[in-house]
Coordinates of C-alpha atoms and ligand atoms in Angstrom, one line a residue:
M1 CA -24.9 10.9 0.2
E2 CA -23.4 10.6 3.7
L3 CA -20.4 12.7 4.6
Y4 CA -18.2 9.6 5.0
E5 CA -18.7 8.7 1.4
L6 CA -17.1 11.9 0.1
T7 CA -13.6 12.4 -1.3
I8 CA -11.1 14.8 0.2
H9 CA -11.7 17.4 -2.5
E10 CA -15.5 17.2 -2.2
I11 CA -15.2 17.8 1.6
Q12 CA -12.8 20.7 1.0
D13 CA -15.4 22.3 -1.3
K14 CA -18.0 21.9 1.4
F15 CA -15.7 23.4 4.0
L16 CA -15.1 26.3 1.7
A17 CA -18.8 26.8 1.1
G18 CA -19.4 26.6 4.9
E19 CA -21.7 23.6 4.3
T20 CA -20.1 21.2 6.8
T21 CA -17.4 21.1 9.5
S22 CA -14.6 18.7 10.3
A23 CA -16.4 17.8 13.5
E24 CA -19.4 16.7 11.4
V25 CA -17.3 14.7 8.9
T26 CA -15.3 13.0 11.6
A27 CA -18.5 12.2 13.5
S28 CA -19.9 10.7 10.3
V29 CA -16.8 8.5 9.8
F30 CA -17.0 7.2 13.4
K31 CA -20.7 6.6 13.1
R32 CA -19.9 4.5 10.1
I33 CA -17.1 2.7 12.0
D34 CA -19.6 1.9 14.8
A35 CA -22.0 0.4 12.2
V36 CA -19.6 -1.7 10.0
E37 CA -16.3 -2.3 11.9
K38 CA -17.6 -5.4 13.6
D39 CA -17.9 -7.0 10.2
V40 CA -14.9 -5.4 8.3
R41 CA -12.4 -5.2 11.1
A42 CA -10.2 -2.7 9.3
Y43 CA -8.6 -1.2 12.4
I44 CA -6.2 -2.5 15.1
T45 CA -6.5 0.7 17.2
L46 CA -9.1 3.5 16.9
M47 CA -8.2 7.1 17.9
R48 CA -11.7 8.4 18.4
E49 CA -11.0 10.8 21.2
T50 CA -8.0 12.5 19.8
A51 CA -9.7 12.5 16.4
L52 CA -12.7 14.4 17.6
A53 CA -10.4 16.9 19.4
E54 CA -8.3 17.3 16.3
A55 CA -11.5 18.0 14.3
E56 CA -12.6 20.7 16.7
E57 CA -9.2 22.3 16.4
A58 CA -9.3 22.0 12.6
D59 CA -12.7 23.8 12.5
G60 CA -11.2 26.7 14.4
K61 CA -8.5 26.9 11.8
I62 CA -11.0 26.7 9.0
R63 CA -13.0 29.6 10.5
R64 CA -9.8 31.6 10.8
G65 CA -8.8 30.8 7.2
E66 CA -5.6 29.1 8.4
T67 CA -6.1 25.9 6.4
G68 CA -3.4 23.5 5.2
P69 CA -3.8 20.9 2.4
L70 CA -5.6 18.4 4.6
T71 CA -7.1 20.4 7.4
G72 CA -9.9 18.5 9.1
I73 CA -9.8 15.4 6.8
P74 CA -10.1 12.0 8.6
I75 CA -7.2 9.8 7.6
A76 CA -6.3 6.3 8.7
L77 CA -2.7 5.0 9.1
K78 CA -1.4 1.5 8.5
D79 CA -0.2 0.2 11.8
I80 CA 3.4 0.1 10.4
Y81 CA 4.2 3.8 10.9
C82 CA 5.5 4.9 14.3
T83 CA 3.0 7.2 16.0
K84 CA 4.2 9.0 19.1
G85 CA 2.3 7.8 22.1
V86 CA 0.0 5.5 20.1
R87 CA 0.5 1.8 20.0
T88 CA 2.2 0.6 16.8
T89 CA 2.0 -3.2 16.3
C90 CA 2.9 -4.0 12.7
G91 CA 0.2 -6.7 13.1
S92 CA 2.6 -8.7 15.3
R93 CA 2.5 -10.1 18.8
I94 CA 6.1 -9.1 19.2
L95 CA 5.1 -5.4 19.0
S96 CA 1.6 -5.8 20.4
D97 CA 2.2 -3.2 23.2
F98 CA 4.9 -1.1 21.6
I99 CA 4.4 2.6 22.0
P100 CA 6.8 4.6 19.8
P101 CA 8.5 7.6 21.3
Y102 CA 8.4 9.5 18.0
D103 CA 6.3 10.0 14.8
A104 CA 7.3 8.8 11.4
T105 CA 8.0 11.5 8.9
V106 CA 4.8 10.8 6.9
V107 CA 2.8 11.1 10.1
E108 CA 4.5 14.4 11.0
K109 CA 3.8 15.7 7.5
L110 CA 0.1 14.7 7.6
R111 CA -0.2 16.3 11.0
A112 CA 1.4 19.5 9.8
A113 CA -1.0 19.5 6.8
G114 CA -3.9 19.4 9.2
A115 CA -5.1 15.8 9.0
V116 CA -7.4 14.2 11.6
F117 CA -6.1 10.7 12.5
T118 CA -8.9 8.1 12.8
G119 CA -6.7 5.1 13.9
K120 CA -4.2 2.5 12.9
T121 CA -5.3 -0.1 10.4
N122 CA -4.8 -3.9 10.3
M123 CA -2.2 -5.5 8.2
D124 CA -0.4 -8.8 7.5
E125 CA 2.3 -9.3 10.2
F126 CA 5.3 -7.2 9.3
A127 CA 3.6 -6.6 5.9
M128 CA 4.3 -10.2 4.9
G129 CA 1.3 -11.4 3.0
S130 CA -1.4 -10.6 0.4
S131 CA -4.6 -11.1 2.4
T132 CA -4.3 -9.4 5.8
E133 CA -4.8 -12.9 7.3
T134 CA -1.4 -13.2 9.0
S135 CA -2.2 -10.3 11.4
C136 CA -2.1 -11.5 15.0
F137 CA -5.3 -9.4 15.5
G138 CA -7.3 -11.6 13.1
A139 CA -8.2 -11.1 9.4
T140 CA -9.8 -8.0 7.9
R141 CA -12.7 -8.7 5.5
N142 CA -13.4 -7.3 2.0
P143 CA -16.2 -4.8 2.3
W144 CA -17.6 -6.0 -1.1
D145 CA -18.0 -9.5 0.2
L146 CA -17.3 -10.3 3.8
S147 CA -16.4 -13.9 3.0
R148 CA -13.4 -12.7 1.0
I149 CA -10.0 -11.1 1.8
P150 CA -9.3 -7.4 1.2
G151 CA -5.9 -8.1 -0.2
G152 CA -2.7 -7.3 1.7
S153 CA -0.6 -6.5 3.3
S154 CA -2.3 -3.0 3.7
G155 CA -5.7 -4.7 3.7
G156 CA -7.0 -2.6 6.6
S157 CA -6.1 0.7 4.9
A158 CA -7.8 -0.4 1.7
A159 CA -10.9 -1.8 3.3
A160 CA -11.3 1.3 5.5
V161 CA -11.4 3.6 2.5
A162 CA -13.8 1.3 0.6
A163 CA -16.1 0.9 3.6
G164 CA -16.2 4.6 4.4
E165 CA -14.4 4.1 7.7
C166 CA -12.0 7.0 6.8
I167 CA -11.8 9.4 3.9
A168 CA -8.3 8.3 2.8
S169 CA -5.5 6.3 4.2
L170 CA -1.8 5.4 3.9
G171 CA -0.3 2.0 3.3
S172 CA 3.1 0.6 2.4
D173 CA 4.1 -1.4 -0.6
T174 CA 7.1 -3.8 -0.7
G175 CA 5.8 -6.1 -3.5
G176 CA 2.3 -4.9 -4.1
S177 CA 0.8 -4.2 -0.7
I178 CA -0.8 -0.9 -1.8
R179 CA -1.8 -1.7 -5.3
Q180 CA -3.1 -5.2 -4.8
P181 CA -5.5 -4.4 -1.9
A182 CA -6.5 -1.2 -3.7
A183 CA -7.5 -3.3 -6.8
L184 CA -9.4 -5.9 -4.6
C185 CA -11.3 -3.2 -2.7
G186 CA -12.1 -0.9 -5.6
V187 CA -10.1 2.1 -4.6
V188 CA -7.1 4.0 -5.9
G189 CA -3.6 3.0 -4.6
L190 CA -0.3 4.6 -5.5
K191 CA 3.2 3.2 -4.8
P192 CA 5.7 6.1 -5.4
T193 CA 9.2 5.7 -6.7
Y194 CA 11.7 4.3 -4.2
G195 CA 13.2 7.4 -2.5
R196 CA 10.2 9.6 -3.2
V197 CA 8.6 9.3 0.2
S198 CA 10.6 9.2 3.4
R199 CA 10.7 5.8 5.2
Y200 CA 11.8 7.3 8.5
G201 CA 9.6 5.8 11.2
L202 CA 8.2 3.1 8.8
I203 CA 8.9 -0.3 10.4
A204 CA 11.2 -2.0 8.0
F205 CA 10.4 -5.2 6.1
A206 CA 12.7 -5.1 3.0
S207 CA 14.5 -1.8 3.1
S208 CA 15.4 -1.7 -0.6
L209 CA 11.8 -2.3 -1.7
D210 CA 9.6 -0.6 0.9
Q211 CA 7.7 2.6 -0.1
I212 CA 4.8 4.5 1.5
G213 CA 1.8 5.7 -0.5
P214 CA -1.9 6.7 -0.4
F215 CA -5.3 4.8 -0.7
T216 CA -8.0 7.1 -1.9
K217 CA -11.4 7.1 -3.6
D218 CA -10.2 8.9 -6.7
V219 CA -7.1 10.0 -8.5
E220 CA -7.4 13.6 -7.5
D221 CA -7.3 12.6 -3.8
A222 CA -4.1 10.6 -4.5
A223 CA -2.5 13.7 -6.0
I224 CA -3.5 15.7 -2.9
L225 CA -1.9 13.2 -0.6
M226 CA 1.2 12.9 -2.7
N227 CA 1.7 16.6 -2.5
V228 CA 1.8 16.2 1.3
I229 CA 3.9 13.1 1.8
A230 CA 6.5 13.3 -1.0
G231 CA 9.9 14.9 -0.6
Y232 CA 13.4 14.7 0.7
D233 CA 14.0 13.9 4.4
P234 CA 17.5 14.4 5.8
R235 CA 16.7 11.7 8.4
E236 CA 16.3 9.1 5.7
S237 CA 19.4 8.3 3.6
T238 CA 17.6 6.8 0.7
S239 CA 15.1 9.6 0.2
V240 CA 16.0 11.6 -2.8
P241 CA 16.4 15.4 -2.9
E242 CA 14.4 15.6 -6.1
E243 CA 12.0 18.5 -6.5
V244 CA 8.3 17.7 -5.8
P245 CA 5.9 19.0 -8.4
D246 CA 2.3 20.0 -7.6
Y247 CA 0.7 16.7 -8.5
R248 CA -2.7 18.2 -9.0
R249 CA -1.2 20.0 -12.1
F250 CA -1.3 16.6 -13.9
L251 CA -5.0 15.9 -13.3
A252 CA -6.3 17.7 -16.4
G253 CA -3.3 17.0 -18.7
G254 CA -4.8 14.3 -20.9
I255 CA -2.9 11.7 -22.8
E256 CA -3.3 12.6 -26.4
G257 CA -0.3 11.4 -28.4
W258 CA 1.1 9.2 -25.6
T259 CA 2.5 5.8 -26.2
V260 CA 1.3 3.2 -23.7
G261 CA 3.1 -0.2 -23.5
I262 CA 1.2 -3.3 -23.0
P263 CA 3.6 -6.0 -21.8
K264 CA 2.7 -9.4 -23.3
E265 CA 4.2 -11.2 -20.3
Y266 CA 1.3 -9.8 -18.1
F267 CA -1.5 -11.5 -20.0
I268 CA -0.7 -15.0 -19.1
A269 CA -2.6 -18.3 -18.7
G270 CA -4.2 -18.3 -15.3
I271 CA -5.4 -14.8 -15.4
D272 CA -9.1 -14.6 -14.5
P273 CA -11.2 -14.1 -17.7
E274 CA -13.3 -11.3 -16.1
V275 CA -10.1 -9.5 -15.0
E276 CA -8.6 -9.8 -18.4
A277 CA -11.7 -8.6 -20.1
A278 CA -11.9 -5.5 -17.8
V279 CA -8.3 -4.7 -18.4
R280 CA -8.7 -5.1 -22.2
E281 CA -11.6 -2.7 -22.0
A282 CA -9.4 -0.3 -20.1
I283 CA -6.9 -0.4 -23.0
K284 CA -9.7 0.7 -25.4
V285 CA -10.6 3.6 -23.1
V286 CA -6.9 4.7 -23.0
E287 CA -6.9 4.5 -26.8
A288 CA -10.1 6.5 -27.0
A289 CA -8.5 9.2 -24.9
G290 CA -5.9 9.6 -27.7
A291 CA -3.0 7.3 -26.7
R292 CA -1.4 4.7 -28.8
C293 CA -1.2 1.3 -27.2
V294 CA 1.6 -1.0 -28.4
E295 CA 2.6 -4.4 -27.4
I296 CA 6.0 -4.5 -25.6
S297 CA 8.1 -7.2 -23.9
L298 CA 9.6 -7.2 -20.4
P299 CA 11.6 -10.4 -21.0
H300 CA 12.8 -11.0 -17.4
T301 CA 9.2 -10.9 -15.9
Q302 CA 9.2 -14.6 -15.3
Y303 CA 12.1 -14.2 -12.7
C304 CA 10.4 -11.5 -10.7
L305 CA 8.8 -13.7 -8.1
A306 CA 11.9 -15.8 -7.6
V307 CA 14.1 -12.8 -7.2
Y308 CA 11.7 -11.1 -4.8
Y309 CA 11.5 -14.2 -2.6
I310 CA 15.2 -14.1 -2.1
V311 CA 15.8 -10.3 -1.8
A312 CA 12.8 -9.5 0.4
P313 CA 13.2 -12.4 3.0
A314 CA 17.0 -11.8 3.1
E315 CA 16.5 -8.1 4.0
A316 CA 13.6 -9.1 6.4
S317 CA 15.7 -11.6 8.2
S318 CA 18.3 -8.9 8.9
N319 CA 15.7 -6.2 9.8
L320 CA 13.8 -8.5 12.1
A321 CA 16.9 -9.5 14.1
R322 CA 16.3 -6.4 16.3
Y323 CA 13.2 -8.1 17.9
D324 CA 15.0 -10.0 20.6
G325 CA 13.0 -9.2 23.7
V326 CA 15.7 -7.0 25.0
K327 CA 15.2 -3.5 23.8
Y328 CA 11.5 -3.3 23.4
G329 CA 8.4 -5.3 22.5
F330 CA 7.3 -8.7 23.8
R331 CA 9.6 -10.8 26.0
A332 CA 8.9 -14.5 27.0
E333 CA 9.0 -15.0 30.7
E334 CA 10.9 -17.5 32.9
N335 CA 14.1 -18.1 31.0
R336 CA 17.1 -20.0 32.2
D337 CA 19.6 -17.9 30.2
L338 CA 19.8 -15.3 27.5
L339 CA 19.8 -17.7 24.6
E340 CA 16.6 -19.3 25.9
M341 CA 15.1 -15.9 26.3
Y342 CA 15.8 -15.1 22.6
K343 CA 14.5 -18.4 21.4
K344 CA 11.3 -18.3 23.4
T345 CA 10.6 -14.7 22.7
R346 CA 11.0 -15.1 18.9
S347 CA 9.2 -18.4 18.8
A348 CA 6.2 -17.0 20.6
G349 CA 6.4 -13.4 19.2
F350 CA 6.4 -14.1 15.5
G351 CA 3.7 -15.9 13.5
A352 CA 4.3 -18.7 11.0
E353 CA 4.7 -16.6 7.8
V354 CA 7.2 -14.3 9.4
K355 CA 9.2 -17.3 10.7
R356 CA 9.1 -18.8 7.2
R357 CA 10.6 -15.6 5.7
I358 CA 13.2 -15.3 8.4
M359 CA 14.3 -18.9 7.7
I360 CA 14.4 -18.4 3.9
G361 CA 16.3 -15.1 4.3
T362 CA 18.8 -16.5 6.8
Y363 CA 19.4 -19.5 4.5
A364 CA 19.9 -17.3 1.5
L365 CA 22.4 -15.1 3.3
S366 CA 24.3 -17.9 5.1
S367 CA 28.0 -18.4 4.4
G368 CA 28.6 -20.2 1.2
Y369 CA 25.1 -19.5 -0.2
Y370 CA 25.3 -15.7 -0.6
D371 CA 26.7 -15.8 -4.1
A372 CA 24.3 -18.5 -5.3
Y373 CA 21.2 -16.7 -3.9
Y374 CA 21.4 -13.1 -2.8
K375 CA 24.1 -12.1 -5.3
K376 CA 22.4 -13.9 -8.2
A377 CA 19.0 -12.4 -7.3
S378 CA 20.6 -8.9 -7.2
Q379 CA 22.0 -9.5 -10.6
V380 CA 18.7 -10.6 -12.1
R381 CA 17.1 -7.7 -10.4
S382 CA 19.3 -5.4 -12.4
L383 CA 18.1 -7.1 -15.6
I384 CA 14.5 -6.6 -14.5
K385 CA 15.2 -2.9 -13.9
R386 CA 16.8 -2.7 -17.3
D387 CA 13.7 -4.2 -19.0
F388 CA 11.8 -1.2 -17.7
D389 CA 14.5 1.4 -18.6
L390 CA 14.4 0.1 -22.2
A391 CA 10.6 0.0 -22.3
F392 CA 10.4 3.6 -21.0
A393 CA 12.7 4.7 -23.8
D394 CA 9.8 4.1 -26.2
C395 CA 6.7 4.4 -24.0
D396 CA 5.3 7.1 -21.8
C397 CA 3.6 4.6 -19.6
I398 CA 2.9 0.9 -19.2
L399 CA -0.6 -0.6 -18.6
T400 CA -1.1 -4.0 -16.9
P401 CA -3.7 -5.8 -14.8
T402 CA -3.0 -5.1 -11.1
T403 CA -3.8 -8.7 -9.9
P404 CA -4.5 -12.0 -11.7
T405 CA -7.8 -12.6 -9.9
P406 CA -10.4 -10.7 -8.0
A407 CA -10.5 -11.1 -4.2
F408 CA -10.3 -14.7 -3.0
R409 CA -12.0 -16.3 -0.1
V410 CA -10.7 -16.1 3.5
G411 CA -8.7 -19.2 4.2
E412 CA -8.5 -20.2 0.5
K413 CA -4.7 -19.7 0.2
T414 CA -3.5 -19.8 3.8
D415 CA -2.1 -23.3 3.6
D416 CA -0.4 -22.8 0.3
P417 CA 2.2 -20.0 0.5
M418 CA 3.1 -20.4 -3.2
Q419 CA -0.5 -19.6 -4.3
M420 CA -0.5 -16.7 -1.9
Y421 CA 2.8 -15.4 -3.4
L422 CA 1.3 -15.6 -6.9
S423 CA -1.3 -12.9 -6.1
D424 CA 1.6 -10.4 -6.5
I425 CA 2.8 -11.6 -9.8
F426 CA 2.0 -8.3 -11.5
T427 CA 3.0 -5.9 -8.8
I428 CA 6.4 -7.2 -7.6
S429 CA 8.5 -6.1 -10.6
T430 CA 7.7 -2.5 -9.9
N431 CA 9.4 -2.6 -6.5
L432 CA 12.4 -4.5 -7.8
A433 CA 12.9 -1.8 -10.4
G434 CA 12.1 1.0 -7.9
I435 CA 9.6 2.6 -10.3
P436 CA 6.2 4.1 -9.3
G437 CA 2.8 2.4 -10.0
I438 CA -0.8 3.1 -9.5
S439 CA -3.9 0.9 -9.4
V440 CA -7.2 2.4 -10.5
P441 CA -10.7 0.7 -10.4
C442 CA -11.6 -0.6 -13.9
G443 CA -14.9 -2.4 -13.3
F444 CA -16.5 -5.3 -11.5
T445 CA -17.0 -9.0 -12.0
A446 CA -20.5 -10.3 -12.6
S447 CA -20.7 -11.1 -8.9
G448 CA -19.8 -7.6 -8.0
L449 CA -16.1 -7.8 -7.0
P450 CA -13.9 -4.9 -8.0
I451 CA -11.1 -5.1 -10.6
G452 CA -8.1 -2.9 -10.9
V453 CA -5.9 -1.7 -13.8
Q454 CA -2.3 -0.8 -13.1
F455 CA -0.2 2.0 -14.7
L456 CA 3.6 2.1 -14.4
A457 CA 6.0 4.9 -15.3
G458 CA 9.7 5.7 -15.0
H459 CA 11.5 6.8 -11.9
F460 CA 10.0 10.0 -10.3
Q461 CA 7.2 10.1 -13.0
E462 CA 4.3 9.9 -10.5
G463 CA 3.0 13.0 -12.3
R464 CA 2.7 11.0 -15.4
L465 CA 0.8 8.2 -13.5
I466 CA -1.6 10.7 -12.1
Q467 CA -2.1 12.2 -15.6
I468 CA -3.0 8.9 -17.3
A469 CA -4.9 7.5 -14.3
S470 CA -7.0 10.7 -14.2
A471 CA -7.6 10.7 -18.0
Y472 CA -8.6 7.1 -17.7
E473 CA -10.9 7.7 -14.7
K474 CA -12.7 10.5 -16.4
R475 CA -13.4 8.7 -19.6
A476 CA -14.0 5.2 -18.2
K477 CA -16.7 6.6 -15.8
I478 CA -16.5 3.4 -13.7
E479 CA -19.7 3.5 -11.7
R480 CA -19.2 5.0 -8.3
R481 CA -20.7 2.1 -6.5
R482 CA -20.2 1.7 -2.8
P483 CA -20.3 -1.7 -1.0
T484 CA -23.5 -2.4 0.7
L485 CA -22.6 -3.3 4.3
Ligands
LIG501 N1 2.6 -10.0 -0.7 C1 4.0 -9.6 -0.8 C2 4.8 -10.3 0.4 O1 4.1 -11.0 1.1 C3 4.2 -8.1 -0.8 C4 3.9 -7.6 0.6 C5 4.2 -6.1 0.6 O2 4.1 -5.4 -0.4 N2 4.4 -5.6 1.8 O3 5.9 -10.1 0.5

């Protein structure tokens, strides 16, 4: 096995045994990038030189026994976190040469933990999308089948882990952007509780929904990354001063005697038969591990998509007002006056999907419509959250498919926004309710495309998610296949 194929904890064991160095692991990752990146196109910006220097520095620390939780581990960052001195584009022309003057809190935390940064990964423009096709830098491809999308919006981060172009990565999830690409690329993706991980320095899409979380090759690595990134941040007013447990503690817990809810609204017509079969198989595995699976109902599920496509665009239209060509980012040239400068800058700086969202959001928030749309959507959002609160009174955890289908073809849904939006049908409710969710590989289709199963838990119960995901992973023994690129 090549070094780039290993997990964080496997590499750490090798460091401890003196069997490899961070310089070797990092070199292996960049060699892999050189071999496959032309096909996968997971990155917007590579940080090769600084990464190799960081790896040398990490090796010094390892020799002196001064290691942190991620010392010498090559990690990729979605291009949505501010990185001091390193271009941060959010997949958009309007930020295509924006160099932030500061690091996001998660970046600071990873750095302090000793991580080596490989680069900034591709994404849908401003994280609006489910396929990584709306990026102004072109689409990322699914490493399992290059004619297909990797999911989105964090498609670059998911594809990079699956293809071995980093050891682990971070993404962000507003309506599924970690869990959906994780499922479609055959890796683990965790969206924490709203407020668990600081959003300081995360470029905002929909501020009441956005969360940052890890992409990893297994559940243990997700626990390792959560230990580093979770926690209160005085610079971020919605981060919660709730104690952070050691998430690795949950890995061996088992789920004997647990009650796992299976929401009937998530097994609907239109779900791909191979996906449904794999998820039904996962239910059996969870039962064999000692849990009791019971059918439950989340009656307001049918409104999730409609509510999300009011709330998220409304917040986005407000957040994106700052890109006006004045303070930073792209500015159109040769303007007669200020108004023309705004118009030309925003017309040329944003892509079609972002403009669509800004228009929907502006409409929903406009005078006279606020009560009918945003207020109504917020009310229904409370009902969706209450569905989960009631369900978690009786269940330790909920199990659903992560996505209705495996990865679709590049270009298949780009002309039909509604079809694209439907790919998040099983992930959006989680963000509306603010609860955590994890997607774990649960098998492959006959043609070799990965499938994911999603576990959900109550607020701040990431430990519980790691516990069930780990119990499932151990028992299901999903073959550790790697894409052949
Ligand atoms: N696909 C959804 C959207 O386009 C979710 C994106 C996300 O989670 N960032 O809004």
